């Protein structure tokens, strides 16, 4: 019982950290050159493995192909929130 509680708490915290990383990455994308520094490269390395598959699925939707906005961060944020709700 105690180990399960610790694992759930750790996974919940890890998912919350990823949500925050997605928010920071989205905010940095508004500033030219912000993604080229140390923080930007770290955020890219940590979040891109999750965002790339989501982006590939979204690009297959015809409605979203002509829009110059990347919705993968929003979708990832929502998915992580759903996963965290299921776990907790």
mmCIF file of N, CA and C in Angstrom, residues 29-85:
data_model
loop_
_atom_site.group_PDB
_atom_site.id
_atom_site.type_symbol
_atom_site.label_atom_id
_atom_site.label_comp_id
_atom_site.label_asym_id
_atom_site.label_seq_id
_atom_site.Cartn_x
_atom_site.Cartn_y
_atom_site.Cartn_z
ATOM 1 N N UNK A 29 8.485 29.864 -27.412
ATOM 2 C CA UNK A 29 8.329 29.873 -28.863
ATOM 3 C C UNK A 29 7.862 31.232 -29.375
ATOM 4 N N UNK A 30 7.354 32.073 -28.499
ATOM 5 C CA UNK A 30 6.912 33.407 -28.899
ATOM 6 C C UNK A 30 8.078 34.377 -29.068
ATOM 7 N N UNK A 31 9.237 34.030 -28.553
ATOM 8 C CA UNK A 31 10.393 34.925 -28.606
ATOM 9 C C UNK A 31 11.438 34.362 -29.565
ATOM 10 N N UNK A 32 11.761 35.093 -30.609
ATOM 11 C CA UNK A 32 12.755 34.603 -31.573
ATOM 12 C C UNK A 32 14.107 34.365 -30.901
ATOM 13 N N UNK A 33 14.695 33.230 -31.181
ATOM 14 C CA UNK A 33 16.021 32.917 -30.662
ATOM 15 C C UNK A 33 16.028 32.336 -29.262
ATOM 16 N N UNK A 34 14.883 32.288 -28.589
ATOM 17 C CA UNK A 34 14.856 31.791 -27.220
ATOM 18 C C UNK A 34 15.078 30.282 -27.163
ATOM 19 N N UNK A 35 14.781 29.592 -28.241
ATOM 20 C CA UNK A 35 14.941 28.137 -28.249
ATOM 21 C C UNK A 35 16.360 27.696 -28.572
ATOM 22 N N UNK A 36 17.243 28.628 -28.874
ATOM 23 C CA UNK A 36 18.606 28.255 -29.243
ATOM 24 C C UNK A 36 19.566 28.252 -28.054
ATOM 25 N N UNK A 37 19.171 28.790 -26.925
ATOM 26 C CA UNK A 37 20.040 28.814 -25.752
ATOM 27 C C UNK A 37 20.020 27.492 -25.006
ATOM 28 N N UNK A 38 20.687 27.461 -23.887
ATOM 29 C CA UNK A 38 20.771 26.245 -23.086
ATOM 30 C C UNK A 38 19.426 25.746 -22.607
ATOM 31 N N UNK A 39 18.579 26.664 -22.126
ATOM 32 C CA UNK A 39 17.261 26.270 -21.645
ATOM 33 C C UNK A 39 16.405 25.785 -22.803
ATOM 34 N N UNK A 40 16.458 26.487 -23.917
ATOM 35 C CA UNK A 40 15.677 26.088 -25.083
ATOM 36 C C UNK A 40 16.078 24.726 -25.606
ATOM 37 N N UNK A 41 17.374 24.479 -25.651
ATOM 38 C CA UNK A 41 17.847 23.167 -26.114
ATOM 39 C C UNK A 41 17.443 22.056 -25.151
ATOM 40 N N UNK A 42 17.501 22.332 -23.851
ATOM 41 C CA UNK A 42 17.066 21.351 -22.862
ATOM 42 C C UNK A 42 15.579 21.049 -23.015
ATOM 43 N N UNK A 43 14.767 22.097 -23.132
ATOM 44 C CA UNK A 43 13.326 21.904 -23.289
ATOM 45 C C UNK A 43 13.013 21.101 -24.555
ATOM 46 N N UNK A 44 13.719 21.417 -25.630
ATOM 47 C CA UNK A 44 13.507 20.692 -26.885
ATOM 48 C C UNK A 44 13.857 19.220 -26.708
ATOM 49 N N UNK A 45 14.986 18.937 -26.092
ATOM 50 C CA UNK A 45 15.437 17.552 -25.917
ATOM 51 C C UNK A 45 14.489 16.745 -25.034
ATOM 52 N N UNK A 46 13.891 17.388 -24.043
ATOM 53 C CA UNK A 46 13.031 16.681 -23.101
ATOM 54 C C UNK A 46 11.602 16.524 -23.632
ATOM 55 N N UNK A 47 11.108 17.522 -24.356
ATOM 56 C CA UNK A 47 9.709 17.495 -24.767
ATOM 57 C C UNK A 47 9.480 16.983 -26.187
ATOM 58 N N UNK A 48 10.449 17.096 -27.039
ATOM 59 C CA UNK A 48 10.253 16.703 -28.442
ATOM 60 C C UNK A 48 9.925 15.222 -28.624
ATOM 61 N N UNK A 49 10.490 14.297 -27.850
ATOM 62 C CA UNK A 49 10.083 12.892 -28.017
ATOM 63 C C UNK A 49 8.589 12.649 -27.767
ATOM 64 N N UNK A 50 7.955 13.503 -27.002
ATOM 65 C CA UNK A 50 6.523 13.380 -26.771
ATOM 66 C C UNK A 50 5.738 14.156 -27.827
ATOM 67 N N UNK A 51 6.244 15.317 -28.213
ATOM 68 C CA UNK A 51 5.514 16.172 -29.142
ATOM 69 C C UNK A 51 5.592 15.695 -30.591
ATOM 70 N N UNK A 52 6.687 15.093 -30.998
ATOM 71 C CA UNK A 52 6.853 14.685 -32.401
ATOM 72 C C UNK A 52 5.780 13.697 -32.856
ATOM 73 N N UNK A 53 5.487 12.625 -32.106
ATOM 74 C CA UNK A 53 4.423 11.712 -32.560
ATOM 75 C C UNK A 53 3.044 12.377 -32.594
ATOM 76 N N UNK A 54 2.781 13.247 -31.632
ATOM 77 C CA UNK A 54 1.495 13.959 -31.618
ATOM 78 C C UNK A 54 1.406 14.869 -32.833
ATOM 79 N N UNK A 55 2.488 15.561 -33.144
ATOM 80 C CA UNK A 55 2.525 16.448 -34.303
ATOM 81 C C UNK A 55 2.294 15.680 -35.598
ATOM 82 N N UNK A 56 2.871 14.491 -35.715
ATOM 83 C CA UNK A 56 2.677 13.683 -36.916
ATOM 84 C C UNK A 56 1.216 13.295 -37.093
ATOM 85 N N UNK A 57 0.543 12.963 -36.008
ATOM 86 C CA UNK A 57 -0.881 12.620 -36.090
ATOM 87 C C UNK A 57 -1.703 13.853 -36.455
ATOM 88 N N UNK A 58 -1.384 14.984 -35.857
ATOM 89 C CA UNK A 58 -2.138 16.203 -36.136
ATOM 90 C C UNK A 58 -1.960 16.665 -37.575
ATOM 91 N N UNK A 59 -0.784 16.473 -38.149
ATOM 92 C CA UNK A 59 -0.545 16.898 -39.531
ATOM 93 C C UNK A 59 -1.352 16.075 -40.535
ATOM 94 N N UNK A 60 -1.843 14.915 -40.122
ATOM 95 C CA UNK A 60 -2.657 14.082 -41.006
ATOM 96 C C UNK A 60 -4.111 14.553 -41.064
ATOM 97 N N UNK A 61 -4.486 15.450 -40.175
ATOM 98 C CA UNK A 61 -5.844 15.996 -40.174
ATOM 99 C C UNK A 61 -5.889 17.128 -41.202
ATOM 100 N N UNK A 62 -6.714 16.998 -42.239
ATOM 101 C CA UNK A 62 -6.718 18.004 -43.318
ATOM 102 C C UNK A 62 -6.989 19.424 -42.836
ATOM 103 N N UNK A 63 -7.874 19.599 -41.879
ATOM 104 C CA UNK A 63 -8.200 20.937 -41.394
ATOM 105 C C UNK A 63 -6.993 21.640 -40.782
ATOM 106 N N UNK A 64 -6.121 20.896 -40.145
ATOM 107 C CA UNK A 64 -4.988 21.488 -39.447
ATOM 108 C C UNK A 64 -3.763 21.692 -40.333
ATOM 109 N N UNK A 65 -3.786 21.184 -41.546
ATOM 110 C CA UNK A 65 -2.611 21.293 -42.415
ATOM 111 C C UNK A 65 -2.356 22.724 -42.871
ATOM 112 N N UNK A 66 -3.378 23.518 -43.017
ATOM 113 C CA UNK A 66 -3.182 24.878 -43.491
ATOM 114 C C UNK A 66 -3.002 25.905 -42.395
ATOM 115 N N UNK A 67 -3.056 25.480 -41.149
ATOM 116 C CA UNK A 67 -2.940 26.408 -40.027
ATOM 117 C C UNK A 67 -1.488 26.464 -39.559
ATOM 118 N N UNK A 68 -0.913 27.664 -39.454
ATOM 119 C CA UNK A 68 0.505 27.765 -39.054
ATOM 120 C C UNK A 68 0.737 27.698 -37.548
ATOM 121 N N UNK A 69 -0.191 27.135 -36.809
ATOM 122 C CA UNK A 69 -0.062 27.019 -35.361
ATOM 123 C C UNK A 69 0.160 25.553 -35.012
ATOM 124 N N UNK A 70 1.122 25.302 -34.138
ATOM 125 C CA UNK A 70 1.417 23.943 -33.707
ATOM 126 C C UNK A 70 0.592 23.633 -32.458
ATOM 127 N N UNK A 71 -0.397 22.764 -32.622
ATOM 128 C CA UNK A 71 -1.282 22.404 -31.520
ATOM 129 C C UNK A 71 -0.764 21.217 -30.711
ATOM 130 N N UNK A 72 0.403 20.702 -31.045
ATOM 131 C CA UNK A 72 0.903 19.502 -30.367
ATOM 132 C C UNK A 72 1.147 19.743 -28.876
ATOM 133 N N UNK A 73 1.565 20.931 -28.505
ATOM 134 C CA UNK A 73 1.796 21.230 -27.080
ATOM 135 C C UNK A 73 0.476 21.191 -26.324
ATOM 136 N N UNK A 74 -0.560 21.764 -26.905
ATOM 137 C CA UNK A 74 -1.869 21.768 -26.260
ATOM 138 C C UNK A 74 -2.408 20.343 -26.117
ATOM 139 N N UNK A 75 -2.293 19.549 -27.173
ATOM 140 C CA UNK A 75 -2.771 18.170 -27.126
ATOM 141 C C UNK A 75 -1.983 17.366 -26.097
ATOM 142 N N UNK A 76 -0.671 17.541 -26.062
ATOM 143 C CA UNK A 76 0.158 16.827 -25.091
ATOM 144 C C UNK A 76 -0.221 17.224 -23.670
ATOM 145 N N UNK A 77 -0.461 18.495 -23.447
ATOM 146 C CA UNK A 77 -0.854 18.974 -22.123
ATOM 147 C C UNK A 77 -2.164 18.316 -21.683
ATOM 148 N N UNK A 78 -3.127 18.277 -22.593
ATOM 149 C CA UNK A 78 -4.422 17.669 -22.275
ATOM 150 C C UNK A 78 -4.265 16.169 -22.022
ATOM 151 N N UNK A 79 -3.482 15.482 -22.851
ATOM 152 C CA UNK A 79 -3.274 14.044 -22.660
ATOM 153 C C UNK A 79 -2.610 13.740 -21.327
ATOM 154 N N UNK A 80 -1.629 14.528 -20.967
ATOM 155 C CA UNK A 80 -0.951 14.314 -19.684
ATOM 156 C C UNK A 80 -1.909 14.582 -18.528
ATOM 157 N N UNK A 81 -2.743 15.582 -18.666
ATOM 158 C CA UNK A 81 -3.719 15.860 -17.622
ATOM 159 C C UNK A 81 -4.706 14.708 -17.474
ATOM 160 N N UNK A 82 -5.135 14.121 -18.581
ATOM 161 C CA UNK A 82 -6.031 12.974 -18.532
ATOM 162 C C UNK A 82 -5.331 11.772 -17.892
ATOM 163 N N UNK A 83 -4.090 11.527 -18.289
ATOM 164 C CA UNK A 83 -3.331 10.406 -17.718
ATOM 165 C C UNK A 83 -3.148 10.598 -16.213
ATOM 166 N N UNK A 84 -2.827 11.817 -15.814
ATOM 167 C CA UNK A 84 -2.649 12.086 -14.386
ATOM 168 C C UNK A 84 -3.950 11.886 -13.618
ATOM 169 N N UNK A 85 -5.074 12.266 -14.218
ATOM 170 C CA UNK A 85 -6.368 12.056 -13.573
ATOM 171 C C UNK A 85 -6.675 10.574 -13.419
#
